[in-house]
Amino acid sequence: MHTGRYVSPPIRLNLGSKGLRFDRGDIEIHGIDQSGPSFEGRLFLNNPKATAETPRTPENGYAGSFHVYGYGVWPADVGKDPAQRKAEPETIRAPIQKTVIATDALRAAAARSPEVTITVVPVYPGDPPQDASSALKLEGLGVVFH
């Protein structure tokens, strides 16, 4: 399990015989915990220094985003004081998967290198957006070509 802002290890882009002619490229995020607050997860390719303030442009590696609509307080924690909730082990209690269609960003990244890193920047919406690193828990992510 990973918590907070996430930077993947290098992911090999297995394009097979399609080369750069794939029809669709997806980033799949696995085991995202939705038992806490709601947030947006912004995805950046080959930009490990991306933050909530990083402009969402192709030049910055922006590939898309996903949204988690969290439970807020997990039902089993209702009535517990906050210190008691934090004392329990950090686990993913309500895992979900998100798929972000990122065809153009993946095609551009694949044209430069056979590997890519993916940075997930969790933010609370607003002006300016605020860091939501404490909200993000995930198991991992991958890239799929169609």
PDB file of C-alpha atoms in Angstrom:
ATOM      1  CA  MET A   1       0.000   0.000   0.000  1.00  0.00           C
ATOM      2  CA  HIS A   2       1.183   3.500  -0.822  1.00  0.00           C
ATOM      3  CA  THR A   3      -0.010   6.618   0.970  1.00  0.00           C
ATOM      4  CA  GLY A   4       0.341  10.263   0.036  1.00  0.00           C
ATOM      5  CA  ARG A   5       1.560  11.703  -3.252  1.00  0.00           C
ATOM      6  CA  TYR A   6       2.673   8.755  -5.388  1.00  0.00           C
ATOM      7  CA  VAL A   7       5.454   8.431  -7.973  1.00  0.00           C
ATOM      8  CA  SER A   8       5.554   5.080  -9.730  1.00  0.00           C
ATOM      9  CA  PRO A   9       8.720   3.199 -10.503  1.00  0.00           C
ATOM     10  CA  PRO A  10       9.500   3.203 -14.249  1.00  0.00           C
ATOM     11  CA  ILE A  11       6.789   1.333 -16.165  1.00  0.00           C
ATOM     12  CA  ARG A  12       7.794  -0.394 -19.383  1.00  0.00           C
ATOM     13  CA  LEU A  13       5.383   0.513 -22.195  1.00  0.00           C
ATOM     14  CA  ASN A  14       4.661  -2.812 -23.863  1.00  0.00           C
ATOM     15  CA  LEU A  15       3.313  -1.632 -27.208  1.00  0.00           C
ATOM     16  CA  GLY A  16       3.821  -4.925 -29.001  1.00  0.00           C
ATOM     17  CA  SER A  17       3.366  -4.903 -32.765  1.00  0.00           C
ATOM     18  CA  LYS A  18       1.124  -1.801 -32.637  1.00  0.00           C
ATOM     19  CA  GLY A  19       4.018   0.558 -31.952  1.00  0.00           C
ATOM     20  CA  LEU A  20       2.681   4.094 -31.531  1.00  0.00           C
ATOM     21  CA  ARG A  21      -0.454   3.213 -33.511  1.00  0.00           C
ATOM     22  CA  PHE A  22      -2.511   2.017 -30.550  1.00  0.00           C
ATOM     23  CA  ASP A  23      -6.169   3.070 -30.513  1.00  0.00           C
ATOM     24  CA  ARG A  24      -6.402   3.845 -26.820  1.00  0.00           C
ATOM     25  CA  GLY A  25      -4.096   4.025 -23.823  1.00  0.00           C
ATOM     26  CA  ASP A  26      -5.409   3.819 -20.259  1.00  0.00           C
ATOM     27  CA  ILE A  27      -3.858   4.371 -16.862  1.00  0.00           C
ATOM     28  CA  GLU A  28      -5.468   2.039 -14.350  1.00  0.00           C
ATOM     29  CA  ILE A  29      -5.176   2.900 -10.656  1.00  0.00           C
ATOM     30  CA  HIS A  30      -5.806  -0.098  -8.379  1.00  0.00           C
ATOM     31  CA  GLY A  31      -6.928  -0.338  -4.776  1.00  0.00           C
ATOM     32  CA  ILE A  32      -7.745   3.328  -4.194  1.00  0.00           C
ATOM     33  CA  ASP A  33      -9.225   3.798  -0.731  1.00  0.00           C
ATOM     34  CA  GLN A  34     -12.522   5.656  -0.675  1.00  0.00           C
ATOM     35  CA  SER A  35     -13.102   5.289   3.072  1.00  0.00           C
ATOM     36  CA  GLY A  36     -11.818   8.820   3.805  1.00  0.00           C
ATOM     37  CA  PRO A  37     -12.390  12.260   2.263  1.00  0.00           C
ATOM     38  CA  SER A  38     -13.211  13.085  -1.363  1.00  0.00           C
ATOM     39  CA  PHE A  39     -10.378  14.312  -3.609  1.00  0.00           C
ATOM     40  CA  GLU A  40      -9.102  14.597  -7.173  1.00  0.00           C
ATOM     41  CA  GLY A  41      -6.078  12.589  -8.325  1.00  0.00           C
ATOM     42  CA  ARG A  42      -4.103  14.356 -11.066  1.00  0.00           C
ATOM     43  CA  LEU A  43      -1.852  12.182 -13.222  1.00  0.00           C
ATOM     44  CA  PHE A  44       1.430  13.453 -14.659  1.00  0.00           C
ATOM     45  CA  LEU A  45       3.774  11.453 -16.887  1.00  0.00           C
ATOM     46  CA  ASN A  46       7.541  11.734 -16.406  1.00  0.00           C
ATOM     47  CA  ASN A  47       7.141  14.643 -13.976  1.00  0.00           C
ATOM     48  CA  PRO A  48       8.004  13.358 -10.477  1.00  0.00           C
ATOM     49  CA  LYS A  49       8.131  16.906  -9.089  1.00  0.00           C
ATOM     50  CA  ALA A  50       4.501  17.688 -10.007  1.00  0.00           C
ATOM     51  CA  THR A  51       2.438  19.303  -7.241  1.00  0.00           C
ATOM     52  CA  ALA A  52      -1.077  20.672  -6.805  1.00  0.00           C
ATOM     53  CA  GLU A  53       0.183  23.919  -8.372  1.00  0.00           C
ATOM     54  CA  THR A  54       1.617  22.274 -11.508  1.00  0.00           C
ATOM     55  CA  PRO A  55      -0.330  23.469 -14.570  1.00  0.00           C
ATOM     56  CA  ARG A  56      -2.400  20.732 -16.200  1.00  0.00           C
ATOM     57  CA  THR A  57      -0.784  20.993 -19.623  1.00  0.00           C
ATOM     58  CA  PRO A  58       0.822  18.465 -21.993  1.00  0.00           C
ATOM     59  CA  GLU A  59       4.168  20.242 -21.530  1.00  0.00           C
ATOM     60  CA  ASN A  60       4.044  19.314 -17.829  1.00  0.00           C
ATOM     61  CA  GLY A  61       3.105  15.709 -18.610  1.00  0.00           C
ATOM     62  CA  TYR A  62      -0.535  16.064 -17.541  1.00  0.00           C
ATOM     63  CA  ALA A  63      -2.419  12.920 -18.581  1.00  0.00           C
ATOM     64  CA  GLY A  64      -5.815  13.364 -16.903  1.00  0.00           C
ATOM     65  CA  SER A  65      -7.436  12.987 -13.521  1.00  0.00           C
ATOM     66  CA  PHE A  66      -9.826  10.850 -11.517  1.00  0.00           C
ATOM     67  CA  HIS A  67     -12.126  11.677  -8.638  1.00  0.00           C
ATOM     68  CA  VAL A  68     -12.735   9.794  -5.424  1.00  0.00           C
ATOM     69  CA  TYR A  69     -16.012  10.433  -3.643  1.00  0.00           C
ATOM     70  CA  GLY A  70     -15.079   9.364  -0.139  1.00  0.00           C
ATOM     71  CA  TYR A  71     -17.192   8.131   2.718  1.00  0.00           C
ATOM     72  CA  GLY A  72     -15.812  10.810   5.047  1.00  0.00           C
ATOM     73  CA  VAL A  73     -15.949   8.960   8.339  1.00  0.00           C
ATOM     74  CA  TRP A  74     -15.902   5.210   7.830  1.00  0.00           C
ATOM     75  CA  PRO A  75     -19.131   3.716   9.287  1.00  0.00           C
ATOM     76  CA  ALA A  76     -17.213   1.496  11.753  1.00  0.00           C
ATOM     77  CA  ASP A  77     -15.467   4.631  13.104  1.00  0.00           C
ATOM     78  CA  VAL A  78     -18.644   6.551  13.948  1.00  0.00           C
ATOM     79  CA  GLY A  79     -18.575   7.314  17.661  1.00  0.00           C
ATOM     80  CA  LYS A  80     -14.814   6.805  18.035  1.00  0.00           C
ATOM     81  CA  ASP A  81     -12.671   9.796  18.921  1.00  0.00           C
ATOM     82  CA  PRO A  82     -10.090  10.861  16.280  1.00  0.00           C
ATOM     83  CA  ALA A  83      -7.130   9.594  18.344  1.00  0.00           C
ATOM     84  CA  GLN A  84      -8.695   6.141  18.544  1.00  0.00           C
ATOM     85  CA  ARG A  85      -9.252   6.104  14.747  1.00  0.00           C
ATOM     86  CA  LYS A  86      -5.606   7.049  14.044  1.00  0.00           C
ATOM     87  CA  ALA A  87      -4.303   4.367  16.393  1.00  0.00           C
ATOM     88  CA  GLU A  88      -5.709   1.645  14.149  1.00  0.00           C
ATOM     89  CA  PRO A  89      -3.522   0.262  11.342  1.00  0.00           C
ATOM     90  CA  GLU A  90      -3.559   2.076   8.032  1.00  0.00           C
ATOM     91  CA  THR A  91      -5.458  -0.181   5.666  1.00  0.00           C
ATOM     92  CA  ILE A  92      -7.448   0.234   2.495  1.00  0.00           C
ATOM     93  CA  ARG A  93     -10.975  -0.423   3.683  1.00  0.00           C
ATOM     94  CA  ALA A  94     -13.043   0.416   0.610  1.00  0.00           C
ATOM     95  CA  PRO A  95     -10.882  -0.283  -2.474  1.00  0.00           C
ATOM     96  CA  ILE A  96     -11.973   0.914  -5.888  1.00  0.00           C
ATOM     97  CA  GLN A  97     -10.306   1.046  -9.293  1.00  0.00           C
ATOM     98  CA  LYS A  98     -10.233   4.044 -11.613  1.00  0.00           C
ATOM     99  CA  THR A  99      -9.363   4.095 -15.307  1.00  0.00           C
ATOM    100  CA  VAL A 100      -8.159   7.302 -16.944  1.00  0.00           C
ATOM    101  CA  ILE A 101      -8.092   7.431 -20.738  1.00  0.00           C
ATOM    102  CA  ALA A 102      -4.699   9.004 -21.479  1.00  0.00           C
ATOM    103  CA  THR A 103      -4.116   8.115 -25.123  1.00  0.00           C
ATOM    104  CA  ASP A 104      -2.465  11.333 -26.317  1.00  0.00           C
ATOM    105  CA  ALA A 105      -0.241  11.709 -23.249  1.00  0.00           C
ATOM    106  CA  LEU A 106       0.873   8.067 -23.417  1.00  0.00           C
ATOM    107  CA  ARG A 107       1.526   8.300 -27.155  1.00  0.00           C
ATOM    108  CA  ALA A 108       3.714  11.392 -26.609  1.00  0.00           C
ATOM    109  CA  ALA A 109       5.590   9.724 -23.738  1.00  0.00           C
ATOM    110  CA  ALA A 110       6.097   6.503 -25.738  1.00  0.00           C
ATOM    111  CA  ALA A 111       7.564   8.486 -28.641  1.00  0.00           C
ATOM    112  CA  ARG A 112      10.328   9.718 -26.281  1.00  0.00           C
ATOM    113  CA  SER A 113      11.046   6.598 -24.223  1.00  0.00           C
ATOM    114  CA  PRO A 114      10.002   2.946 -23.816  1.00  0.00           C
ATOM    115  CA  GLU A 115       9.402   3.650 -20.091  1.00  0.00           C
ATOM    116  CA  VAL A 116       7.256   6.130 -18.199  1.00  0.00           C
ATOM    117  CA  THR A 117       6.816   7.186 -14.586  1.00  0.00           C
ATOM    118  CA  ILE A 118       3.384   8.250 -13.379  1.00  0.00           C
ATOM    119  CA  THR A 119       2.926  10.762 -10.586  1.00  0.00           C
ATOM    120  CA  VAL A 120      -0.417  10.901  -8.765  1.00  0.00           C
ATOM    121  CA  VAL A 121      -0.980  14.292  -7.159  1.00  0.00           C
ATOM    122  CA  PRO A 122      -3.998  14.242  -4.811  1.00  0.00           C
ATOM    123  CA  VAL A 123      -5.747  17.600  -4.395  1.00  0.00           C
ATOM    124  CA  TYR A 124      -8.736  19.050  -2.645  1.00  0.00           C
ATOM    125  CA  PRO A 125     -10.509  21.308  -5.149  1.00  0.00           C
ATOM    126  CA  GLY A 126     -10.456  25.042  -4.625  1.00  0.00           C
ATOM    127  CA  ASP A 127      -8.727  28.164  -5.785  1.00  0.00           C
ATOM    128  CA  PRO A 128      -5.904  27.471  -5.302  1.00  0.00           C
ATOM    129  CA  PRO A 129      -6.203  23.690  -4.997  1.00  0.00           C
ATOM    130  CA  GLN A 130      -4.884  22.255  -1.740  1.00  0.00           C
ATOM    131  CA  ASP A 131      -2.629  19.261  -1.198  1.00  0.00           C
ATOM    132  CA  ALA A 132      -4.613  16.131  -0.276  1.00  0.00           C
ATOM    133  CA  SER A 133      -1.698  13.759   0.319  1.00  0.00           C
ATOM    134  CA  SER A 134      -3.237  12.544   3.570  1.00  0.00           C
ATOM    135  CA  ALA A 135      -6.296  11.331   1.614  1.00  0.00           C
ATOM    136  CA  LEU A 136      -4.543   9.148  -0.974  1.00  0.00           C
ATOM    137  CA  LYS A 137      -4.015   5.439  -0.342  1.00  0.00           C
ATOM    138  CA  LEU A 138      -3.559   3.067  -3.274  1.00  0.00           C
ATOM    139  CA  GLU A 139      -2.181  -0.352  -4.084  1.00  0.00           C
ATOM    140  CA  GLY A 140      -0.616   0.461  -7.465  1.00  0.00           C
ATOM    141  CA  LEU A 141      -1.176   1.396 -11.060  1.00  0.00           C
ATOM    142  CA  GLY A 142      -0.494   0.230 -14.578  1.00  0.00           C
ATOM    143  CA  VAL A 143      -0.817   1.106 -18.237  1.00  0.00           C
ATOM    144  CA  VAL A 144      -3.005  -0.771 -20.708  1.00  0.00           C
ATOM    145  CA  PHE A 145      -3.058  -0.337 -24.497  1.00  0.00           C
ATOM    146  CA  HIS A 146      -6.024  -1.232 -26.698  1.00  0.00           C
TER     147      HIS A 146
END
